[in-house]
Amino acid sequence: MAQHSPLVVAHRGSSGVAPENTLAAFRQAIADGADMIELDVRMTKDFELVVLHDRSVNRTTNGKGKVWDLTLADLLALDAGSWFGRKFSGERIPTLRQVIDLLPHHINLNTEVKTDGERRKRLAFEELLLLLLREKNFSRRVLVSSFDHDFLRRFHALDPKIKIGALYYPLRDAARKPSVLARRVGASVFICSVAQLRKRFVDDTERNGIALACYGVNSRRQLAKVKQSGVKIVVTDYPKEIRKLLRAASR
Ligand code: G3P
Ligand code: MG
């Protein structure tokens, strides 16, 4: 049977060559031939969905403070590109809506929801995300993933047709099989890092019809490891290079 090339997912956009989670990184990922874009979604003080990895803006912008304590207007005033390189100065923290509007039809989206486990945020977050995905007709083009499995379980109940990706958190999940973790939250994809990848994950997901995704695949050696394990979804900071290596291997 023909072996299909794994899906290439741009982690926070092409974050190896452009500032993570900015429109510059997402445009680069589109140009680099990614099949899917992964980004991190957070909710602001005034209940807007924005794209940022960390709990605070300190590392990746010229501002200070937690996203939850800042309004959208506060966040839009920040420079989210200069920390990475002078040529990216003026890049902003994007809203999820902006990224959705940017994506061409052939590219899908992995929205990784960051709640920091705070319960008070979850209800509004679930509903806002669902409303936006429906408004933008994105329900079939999105994978909603999270380390927060309570969020996933509740989101899945709201709309079981939207694909769910369960992220592996060893301190909590190590004793359980991927299929058990996935089933609990209605996930069809199980996601771990390349360092966490184990044969038992491969066997269990295969046996139970769950797709296995690996993030942190940034080198030839890491790609070889995940390919050998039969991982179907590769999440990388360097989609162009990974695509090139896959192409070379298929010749
Ligand atoms: O979706 C996989 C990956 O993004 C999870 O870790 O910290 O990069 O959001 P992190
Ligand atoms: Mg992420």
PDB file of C-alpha atoms and ligand atoms in Angstrom:
ATOM      1  CA  MET A   1       0.000   0.000   0.000  1.00  0.00           C
ATOM      2  CA  ALA A   2       1.276   3.529  -0.773  1.00  0.00           C
ATOM      3  CA  GLN A   3       2.709   5.279   2.251  1.00  0.00           C
ATOM      4  CA  HIS A   4       1.208   8.776   2.501  1.00  0.00           C
ATOM      5  CA  SER A   5       3.521  11.589   3.439  1.00  0.00           C
ATOM      6  CA  PRO A   6       2.727  12.982   6.905  1.00  0.00           C
ATOM      7  CA  LEU A   7       0.764  16.195   7.243  1.00  0.00           C
ATOM      8  CA  VAL A   8       3.020  19.184   7.905  1.00  0.00           C
ATOM      9  CA  VAL A   9       1.780  21.563  10.603  1.00  0.00           C
ATOM     10  CA  ALA A  10       3.432  24.946  11.174  1.00  0.00           C
ATOM     11  CA  HIS A  11       3.937  25.349  14.935  1.00  0.00           C
ATOM     12  CA  ARG A  12       2.936  28.920  15.901  1.00  0.00           C
ATOM     13  CA  GLY A  13       3.342  29.574  12.149  1.00  0.00           C
ATOM     14  CA  SER A  14       6.816  29.252  10.658  1.00  0.00           C
ATOM     15  CA  SER A  15       8.125  30.217  14.080  1.00  0.00           C
ATOM     16  CA  GLY A  16      11.719  29.184  13.369  1.00  0.00           C
ATOM     17  CA  VAL A  17      12.097  32.023  10.878  1.00  0.00           C
ATOM     18  CA  ALA A  18       9.501  34.616  11.927  1.00  0.00           C
ATOM     19  CA  PRO A  19       8.084  35.785  15.265  1.00  0.00           C
ATOM     20  CA  GLU A  20       5.775  33.055  16.590  1.00  0.00           C
ATOM     21  CA  ASN A  21       2.014  33.533  16.440  1.00  0.00           C
ATOM     22  CA  THR A  22       2.129  36.660  14.263  1.00  0.00           C
ATOM     23  CA  LEU A  23       0.652  37.233  10.819  1.00  0.00           C
ATOM     24  CA  ALA A  24       4.244  37.312   9.497  1.00  0.00           C
ATOM     25  CA  ALA A  25       4.772  33.760  10.798  1.00  0.00           C
ATOM     26  CA  PHE A  26       1.447  32.587   9.368  1.00  0.00           C
ATOM     27  CA  ARG A  27       2.090  34.165   5.948  1.00  0.00           C
ATOM     28  CA  GLN A  28       5.494  32.494   5.950  1.00  0.00           C
ATOM     29  CA  ALA A  29       3.881  29.141   6.810  1.00  0.00           C
ATOM     30  CA  ILE A  30       1.504  29.508   3.867  1.00  0.00           C
ATOM     31  CA  ALA A  31       4.460  30.302   1.572  1.00  0.00           C
ATOM     32  CA  ASP A  32       6.392  27.352   3.052  1.00  0.00           C
ATOM     33  CA  GLY A  33       3.710  24.876   1.991  1.00  0.00           C
ATOM     34  CA  ALA A  34       2.309  23.915   5.406  1.00  0.00           C
ATOM     35  CA  ASP A  35      -0.876  21.830   5.339  1.00  0.00           C
ATOM     36  CA  MET A  36      -2.064  23.221   8.641  1.00  0.00           C
ATOM     37  CA  ILE A  37      -1.221  26.045  11.002  1.00  0.00           C
ATOM     38  CA  GLU A  38      -1.017  25.583  14.746  1.00  0.00           C
ATOM     39  CA  LEU A  39      -1.518  28.608  16.971  1.00  0.00           C
ATOM     40  CA  ASP A  40      -2.238  29.324  20.629  1.00  0.00           C
ATOM     41  CA  VAL A  41      -5.482  31.056  21.555  1.00  0.00           C
ATOM     42  CA  ARG A  42      -6.088  33.077  24.699  1.00  0.00           C
ATOM     43  CA  MET A  43      -8.901  35.267  25.944  1.00  0.00           C
ATOM     44  CA  THR A  44      -8.402  38.930  26.869  1.00  0.00           C
ATOM     45  CA  LYS A  45      -9.863  40.864  29.788  1.00  0.00           C
ATOM     46  CA  ASP A  46     -12.676  42.046  27.486  1.00  0.00           C
ATOM     47  CA  PHE A  47     -13.375  38.524  26.144  1.00  0.00           C
ATOM     48  CA  GLU A  48     -11.646  38.720  22.781  1.00  0.00           C
ATOM     49  CA  LEU A  49      -9.800  35.708  21.340  1.00  0.00           C
ATOM     50  CA  VAL A  50      -6.186  36.532  20.561  1.00  0.00           C
ATOM     51  CA  VAL A  51      -3.195  34.514  19.422  1.00  0.00           C
ATOM     52  CA  LEU A  52      -0.352  34.315  21.920  1.00  0.00           C
ATOM     53  CA  HIS A  53       1.531  31.432  23.515  1.00  0.00           C
ATOM     54  CA  ASP A  54       2.518  32.632  26.975  1.00  0.00           C
ATOM     55  CA  ARG A  55       0.271  33.622  29.844  1.00  0.00           C
ATOM     56  CA  SER A  56       1.949  37.034  29.793  1.00  0.00           C
ATOM     57  CA  VAL A  57       3.057  39.325  26.982  1.00  0.00           C
ATOM     58  CA  ASN A  58       6.530  39.816  28.507  1.00  0.00           C
ATOM     59  CA  ARG A  59       8.603  37.430  26.382  1.00  0.00           C
ATOM     60  CA  THR A  60       7.263  38.165  22.899  1.00  0.00           C
ATOM     61  CA  THR A  61       6.249  41.837  23.025  1.00  0.00           C
ATOM     62  CA  ASN A  62       7.498  45.168  24.332  1.00  0.00           C
ATOM     63  CA  GLY A  63       4.756  45.182  26.975  1.00  0.00           C
ATOM     64  CA  LYS A  64       4.208  43.650  30.384  1.00  0.00           C
ATOM     65  CA  GLY A  65       1.327  41.861  32.040  1.00  0.00           C
ATOM     66  CA  LYS A  66      -0.993  38.892  31.740  1.00  0.00           C
ATOM     67  CA  VAL A  67      -3.260  38.564  28.699  1.00  0.00           C
ATOM     68  CA  TRP A  68      -6.230  38.048  31.003  1.00  0.00           C
ATOM     69  CA  ASP A  69      -5.569  41.450  32.665  1.00  0.00           C
ATOM     70  CA  LEU A  70      -5.234  43.341  29.372  1.00  0.00           C
ATOM     71  CA  THR A  71      -7.885  44.482  26.884  1.00  0.00           C
ATOM     72  CA  LEU A  72      -7.702  43.918  23.146  1.00  0.00           C
ATOM     73  CA  ALA A  73      -6.837  47.606  22.707  1.00  0.00           C
ATOM     74  CA  ASP A  74      -3.958  47.232  25.193  1.00  0.00           C
ATOM     75  CA  LEU A  75      -2.635  44.219  23.288  1.00  0.00           C
ATOM     76  CA  LEU A  76      -2.963  45.773  19.843  1.00  0.00           C
ATOM     77  CA  ALA A  77      -0.732  48.637  20.955  1.00  0.00           C
ATOM     78  CA  LEU A  78       2.188  46.249  21.530  1.00  0.00           C
ATOM     79  CA  ASP A  79       5.016  45.331  19.184  1.00  0.00           C
ATOM     80  CA  ALA A  80       5.103  41.529  18.849  1.00  0.00           C
ATOM     81  CA  GLY A  81       7.892  41.321  16.261  1.00  0.00           C
ATOM     82  CA  SER A  82      10.943  43.298  17.400  1.00  0.00           C
ATOM     83  CA  TRP A  83      12.053  40.713  19.975  1.00  0.00           C
ATOM     84  CA  PHE A  84      12.645  38.303  17.070  1.00  0.00           C
ATOM     85  CA  GLY A  85      14.327  40.673  14.642  1.00  0.00           C
ATOM     86  CA  ARG A  86      14.328  44.308  13.630  1.00  0.00           C
ATOM     87  CA  LYS A  87      12.708  43.602  10.274  1.00  0.00           C
ATOM     88  CA  PHE A  88       9.617  42.316  12.094  1.00  0.00           C
ATOM     89  CA  SER A  89       9.113  45.440  14.181  1.00  0.00           C
ATOM     90  CA  GLY A  90       5.504  46.609  14.082  1.00  0.00           C
ATOM     91  CA  GLU A  91       4.055  43.059  13.964  1.00  0.00           C
ATOM     92  CA  ARG A  92       0.996  42.908  16.222  1.00  0.00           C
ATOM     93  CA  ILE A  93      -0.623  40.229  18.332  1.00  0.00           C
ATOM     94  CA  PRO A  94      -3.281  38.932  15.933  1.00  0.00           C
ATOM     95  CA  THR A  95      -6.870  38.126  16.790  1.00  0.00           C
ATOM     96  CA  LEU A  96      -8.030  34.614  15.949  1.00  0.00           C
ATOM     97  CA  ARG A  97     -10.485  36.197  13.513  1.00  0.00           C
ATOM     98  CA  GLN A  98      -7.638  37.842  11.596  1.00  0.00           C
ATOM     99  CA  VAL A  99      -5.782  34.551  11.194  1.00  0.00           C
ATOM    100  CA  ILE A 100      -8.890  32.720  10.044  1.00  0.00           C
ATOM    101  CA  ASP A 101      -9.444  35.442   7.434  1.00  0.00           C
ATOM    102  CA  LEU A 102      -5.862  35.052   6.236  1.00  0.00           C
ATOM    103  CA  LEU A 103      -5.907  31.317   5.572  1.00  0.00           C
ATOM    104  CA  PRO A 104      -6.390  30.107   2.003  1.00  0.00           C
ATOM    105  CA  HIS A 105      -8.889  27.286   1.487  1.00  0.00           C
ATOM    106  CA  HIS A 106      -6.336  24.487   1.305  1.00  0.00           C
ATOM    107  CA  ILE A 107      -4.829  25.233   4.721  1.00  0.00           C
ATOM    108  CA  ASN A 108      -6.452  24.009   7.917  1.00  0.00           C
ATOM    109  CA  LEU A 109      -6.118  25.296  11.445  1.00  0.00           C
ATOM    110  CA  ASN A 110      -5.128  23.796  14.785  1.00  0.00           C
ATOM    111  CA  THR A 111      -6.338  26.163  17.502  1.00  0.00           C
ATOM    112  CA  GLU A 112      -4.597  25.220  20.724  1.00  0.00           C
ATOM    113  CA  VAL A 113      -6.682  26.638  23.539  1.00  0.00           C
ATOM    114  CA  LYS A 114      -4.703  27.963  26.506  1.00  0.00           C
ATOM    115  CA  THR A 115      -6.880  28.365  29.594  1.00  0.00           C
ATOM    116  CA  ASP A 116      -4.192  27.871  32.250  1.00  0.00           C
ATOM    117  CA  GLY A 117      -6.813  25.651  33.845  1.00  0.00           C
ATOM    118  CA  GLU A 118      -8.856  28.625  35.064  1.00  0.00           C
ATOM    119  CA  ARG A 119     -12.460  27.551  35.324  1.00  0.00           C
ATOM    120  CA  ARG A 120     -14.030  31.025  35.339  1.00  0.00           C
ATOM    121  CA  LYS A 121     -12.833  31.590  31.770  1.00  0.00           C
ATOM    122  CA  ARG A 122     -13.934  28.341  30.239  1.00  0.00           C
ATOM    123  CA  LEU A 123     -17.610  28.936  29.568  1.00  0.00           C
ATOM    124  CA  ALA A 124     -17.166  32.173  27.665  1.00  0.00           C
ATOM    125  CA  PHE A 125     -14.112  30.770  25.889  1.00  0.00           C
ATOM    126  CA  GLU A 126     -15.973  27.687  24.657  1.00  0.00           C
ATOM    127  CA  GLU A 127     -18.890  29.689  23.335  1.00  0.00           C
ATOM    128  CA  LEU A 128     -16.832  32.447  21.733  1.00  0.00           C
ATOM    129  CA  LEU A 129     -14.646  29.941  19.937  1.00  0.00           C
ATOM    130  CA  LEU A 130     -17.591  27.925  18.711  1.00  0.00           C
ATOM    131  CA  LEU A 131     -19.455  31.026  17.499  1.00  0.00           C
ATOM    132  CA  LEU A 132     -16.430  32.282  15.576  1.00  0.00           C
ATOM    133  CA  LEU A 133     -15.749  28.907  13.945  1.00  0.00           C
ATOM    134  CA  ARG A 134     -19.365  28.654  12.876  1.00  0.00           C
ATOM    135  CA  GLU A 135     -19.562  32.237  11.646  1.00  0.00           C
ATOM    136  CA  LYS A 136     -16.444  31.687   9.536  1.00  0.00           C
ATOM    137  CA  ASN A 137     -17.632  28.308   8.305  1.00  0.00           C
ATOM    138  CA  PHE A 138     -14.511  26.738   9.780  1.00  0.00           C
ATOM    139  CA  SER A 139     -16.005  23.828  11.698  1.00  0.00           C
ATOM    140  CA  ARG A 140     -14.681  21.292   9.174  1.00  0.00           C
ATOM    141  CA  ARG A 141     -11.280  22.943   8.803  1.00  0.00           C
ATOM    142  CA  VAL A 142     -10.296  23.124  12.432  1.00  0.00           C
ATOM    143  CA  LEU A 143      -8.717  20.894  15.052  1.00  0.00           C
ATOM    144  CA  VAL A 144      -9.433  22.209  18.548  1.00  0.00           C
ATOM    145  CA  SER A 145      -6.634  21.043  20.838  1.00  0.00           C
ATOM    146  CA  SER A 146      -5.618  21.726  24.420  1.00  0.00           C
ATOM    147  CA  PHE A 147      -3.766  20.456  27.463  1.00  0.00           C
ATOM    148  CA  ASP A 148      -6.991  21.385  29.310  1.00  0.00           C
ATOM    149  CA  HIS A 149      -8.984  18.190  28.840  1.00  0.00           C
ATOM    150  CA  ASP A 150     -12.010  19.534  30.743  1.00  0.00           C
ATOM    151  CA  PHE A 151     -12.232  22.295  28.177  1.00  0.00           C
ATOM    152  CA  LEU A 152     -12.043  19.749  25.348  1.00  0.00           C
ATOM    153  CA  ARG A 153     -14.702  17.512  26.855  1.00  0.00           C
ATOM    154  CA  ARG A 154     -17.137  20.405  27.239  1.00  0.00           C
ATOM    155  CA  PHE A 155     -16.338  21.834  23.818  1.00  0.00           C
ATOM    156  CA  HIS A 156     -16.901  18.439  22.220  1.00  0.00           C
ATOM    157  CA  ALA A 157     -20.305  18.232  23.869  1.00  0.00           C
ATOM    158  CA  LEU A 158     -21.249  21.588  22.336  1.00  0.00           C
ATOM    159  CA  ASP A 159     -20.424  20.430  18.812  1.00  0.00           C
ATOM    160  CA  PRO A 160     -19.355  16.782  18.402  1.00  0.00           C
ATOM    161  CA  LYS A 161     -18.613  17.316  14.687  1.00  0.00           C
ATOM    162  CA  ILE A 162     -15.601  19.534  15.369  1.00  0.00           C
ATOM    163  CA  LYS A 163     -12.340  17.537  15.556  1.00  0.00           C
ATOM    164  CA  ILE A 164     -10.608  17.433  18.907  1.00  0.00           C
ATOM    165  CA  GLY A 165      -6.900  16.935  19.666  1.00  0.00           C
ATOM    166  CA  ALA A 166      -5.878  15.816  23.168  1.00  0.00           C
ATOM    167  CA  LEU A 167      -2.457  17.085  24.230  1.00  0.00           C
ATOM    168  CA  TYR A 168      -0.397  14.803  26.425  1.00  0.00           C
ATOM    169  CA  TYR A 169       0.677  16.158  29.817  1.00  0.00           C
ATOM    170  CA  PRO A 170       2.957  13.531  31.411  1.00  0.00           C
ATOM    171  CA  LEU A 171       2.520  14.567  35.061  1.00  0.00           C
ATOM    172  CA  ARG A 172      -1.199  13.965  34.721  1.00  0.00           C
ATOM    173  CA  ASP A 173      -1.474  11.470  31.853  1.00  0.00           C
ATOM    174  CA  ALA A 174       1.502   9.110  32.044  1.00  0.00           C
ATOM    175  CA  ALA A 175      -0.434   6.258  33.630  1.00  0.00           C
ATOM    176  CA  ARG A 176      -3.149   6.216  30.976  1.00  0.00           C
ATOM    177  CA  LYS A 177      -3.325   4.976  27.423  1.00  0.00           C
ATOM    178  CA  PRO A 178      -3.654   7.590  24.664  1.00  0.00           C
ATOM    179  CA  SER A 179      -6.883   5.940  23.510  1.00  0.00           C
ATOM    180  CA  VAL A 180      -8.402   6.270  26.991  1.00  0.00           C
ATOM    181  CA  LEU A 181      -7.376   9.910  27.254  1.00  0.00           C
ATOM    182  CA  ALA A 182      -8.648  10.636  23.758  1.00  0.00           C
ATOM    183  CA  ARG A 183     -11.965   8.853  24.203  1.00  0.00           C
ATOM    184  CA  ARG A 184     -12.725  10.737  27.407  1.00  0.00           C
ATOM    185  CA  VAL A 185     -12.718  14.061  25.580  1.00  0.00           C
ATOM    186  CA  GLY A 186     -13.998  12.923  22.185  1.00  0.00           C
ATOM    187  CA  ALA A 187     -10.601  13.368  20.543  1.00  0.00           C
ATOM    188  CA  SER A 188      -9.655  11.784  17.233  1.00  0.00           C
ATOM    189  CA  VAL A 189      -6.072  13.048  17.474  1.00  0.00           C
ATOM    190  CA  PHE A 190      -3.535  12.455  20.269  1.00  0.00           C
ATOM    191  CA  ILE A 191      -0.645  14.912  20.428  1.00  0.00           C
ATOM    192  CA  CYS A 192       2.718  14.529  22.175  1.00  0.00           C
ATOM    193  CA  SER A 193       6.184  15.979  21.702  1.00  0.00           C
ATOM    194  CA  VAL A 194       8.838  14.102  19.746  1.00  0.00           C
ATOM    195  CA  ALA A 195      10.750  13.594  23.021  1.00  0.00           C
ATOM    196  CA  GLN A 196       7.668  12.025  24.642  1.00  0.00           C
ATOM    197  CA  LEU A 197       6.938   9.668  21.745  1.00  0.00           C
ATOM    198  CA  ARG A 198       6.843   6.010  22.847  1.00  0.00           C
ATOM    199  CA  LYS A 199       6.153   2.790  20.981  1.00  0.00           C
ATOM    200  CA  ARG A 200       3.183   2.133  23.233  1.00  0.00           C
ATOM    201  CA  PHE A 201       1.614   5.428  22.007  1.00  0.00           C
ATOM    202  CA  VAL A 202       2.089   4.327  18.409  1.00  0.00           C
ATOM    203  CA  ASP A 203       0.632   0.854  19.008  1.00  0.00           C
ATOM    204  CA  ASP A 204      -2.317   2.035  21.075  1.00  0.00           C
ATOM    205  CA  THR A 205      -3.356   4.871  18.738  1.00  0.00           C
ATOM    206  CA  GLU A 206      -3.023   2.618  15.685  1.00  0.00           C
ATOM    207  CA  ARG A 207      -5.106  -0.098  17.299  1.00  0.00           C
ATOM    208  CA  ASN A 208      -7.834   2.376  18.206  1.00  0.00           C
ATOM    209  CA  GLY A 209      -7.999   4.429  15.008  1.00  0.00           C
ATOM    210  CA  ILE A 210      -6.625   7.606  16.597  1.00  0.00           C
ATOM    211  CA  ALA A 211      -4.255   9.830  14.640  1.00  0.00           C
ATOM    212  CA  LEU A 212      -0.944  10.478  16.356  1.00  0.00           C
ATOM    213  CA  ALA A 213       0.623  13.937  16.074  1.00  0.00           C
ATOM    214  CA  CYS A 214       4.094  14.952  17.259  1.00  0.00           C
ATOM    215  CA  TYR A 215       5.378  18.461  17.893  1.00  0.00           C
ATOM    216  CA  GLY A 216       8.950  19.682  18.190  1.00  0.00           C
ATOM    217  CA  VAL A 217       9.991  17.965  14.951  1.00  0.00           C
ATOM    218  CA  ASN A 218      12.672  20.390  13.809  1.00  0.00           C
ATOM    219  CA  SER A 219      15.593  18.301  12.608  1.00  0.00           C
ATOM    220  CA  ARG A 220      16.342  15.516  10.143  1.00  0.00           C
ATOM    221  CA  ARG A 221      16.921  13.117  13.046  1.00  0.00           C
ATOM    222  CA  GLN A 222      13.617  13.984  14.721  1.00  0.00           C
ATOM    223  CA  LEU A 223      11.791  13.613  11.425  1.00  0.00           C
ATOM    224  CA  ALA A 224      13.351  10.196  10.889  1.00  0.00           C
ATOM    225  CA  LYS A 225      12.201   9.117  14.365  1.00  0.00           C
ATOM    226  CA  VAL A 226       8.572  10.141  13.847  1.00  0.00           C
ATOM    227  CA  LYS A 227       8.426   8.800  10.297  1.00  0.00           C
ATOM    228  CA  GLN A 228       9.765   5.464  11.417  1.00  0.00           C
ATOM    229  CA  SER A 229       7.074   5.334  14.108  1.00  0.00           C
ATOM    230  CA  GLY A 230       4.373   5.973  11.519  1.00  0.00           C
ATOM    231  CA  VAL A 231       3.320   9.351  12.954  1.00  0.00           C
ATOM    232  CA  LYS A 232       0.842  10.934  10.538  1.00  0.00           C
ATOM    233  CA  ILE A 233       0.977  14.558  11.685  1.00  0.00           C
ATOM    234  CA  VAL A 234       4.267  16.411  12.110  1.00  0.00           C
ATOM    235  CA  VAL A 235       4.257  19.748  13.944  1.00  0.00           C
ATOM    236  CA  THR A 236       7.328  21.852  13.202  1.00  0.00           C
ATOM    237  CA  ASP A 237       8.804  25.350  13.510  1.00  0.00           C
ATOM    238  CA  TYR A 238      10.401  24.822  10.058  1.00  0.00           C
ATOM    239  CA  PRO A 239       7.741  23.635   7.597  1.00  0.00           C
ATOM    240  CA  LYS A 240       9.827  24.484   4.529  1.00  0.00           C
ATOM    241  CA  GLU A 241      12.785  22.334   5.600  1.00  0.00           C
ATOM    242  CA  ILE A 242      10.597  19.463   6.791  1.00  0.00           C
ATOM    243  CA  ARG A 243       8.654  19.543   3.526  1.00  0.00           C
ATOM    244  CA  LYS A 244      11.928  19.464   1.606  1.00  0.00           C
ATOM    245  CA  LEU A 245      13.190  16.446   3.586  1.00  0.00           C
ATOM    246  CA  LEU A 246       9.911  14.598   3.043  1.00  0.00           C
ATOM    247  CA  ARG A 247      10.034  15.309  -0.666  1.00  0.00           C
ATOM    248  CA  ALA A 248      13.604  14.087  -0.927  1.00  0.00           C
ATOM    249  CA  ALA A 249      12.741  10.884   0.948  1.00  0.00           C
ATOM    250  CA  SER A 250       9.814  10.086  -1.355  1.00  0.00           C
ATOM    251  CA  ARG A 251      11.944  10.273  -4.531  1.00  0.00           C
TER     252      ARG A 251
HETATM  253  O1  G3P B   1       0.221  21.828  19.688  1.00  0.00           O
HETATM  254  C1  G3P B   1       1.413  21.381  20.135  1.00  0.00           C
HETATM  255  C2  G3P B   1       2.213  22.405  20.905  1.00  0.00           C
HETATM  256  O2  G3P B   1       1.904  23.680  20.444  1.00  0.00           O
HETATM  257  C3  G3P B   1       1.993  22.326  22.380  1.00  0.00           C
HETATM  258  O3  G3P B   1       2.929  23.027  23.127  1.00  0.00           O
HETATM  259  O4  G3P B   1       3.776  24.930  24.400  1.00  0.00           O
HETATM  260  O5  G3P B   1       4.116  24.861  21.948  1.00  0.00           O
HETATM  261  O6  G3P B   1       1.870  25.299  22.862  1.00  0.00           O
HETATM  262  P1  G3P B   1       3.180  24.602  23.077  1.00  0.00           P
HETATM  263 MG    MG B   2       0.739  25.402  20.977  1.00  0.00          MG
END
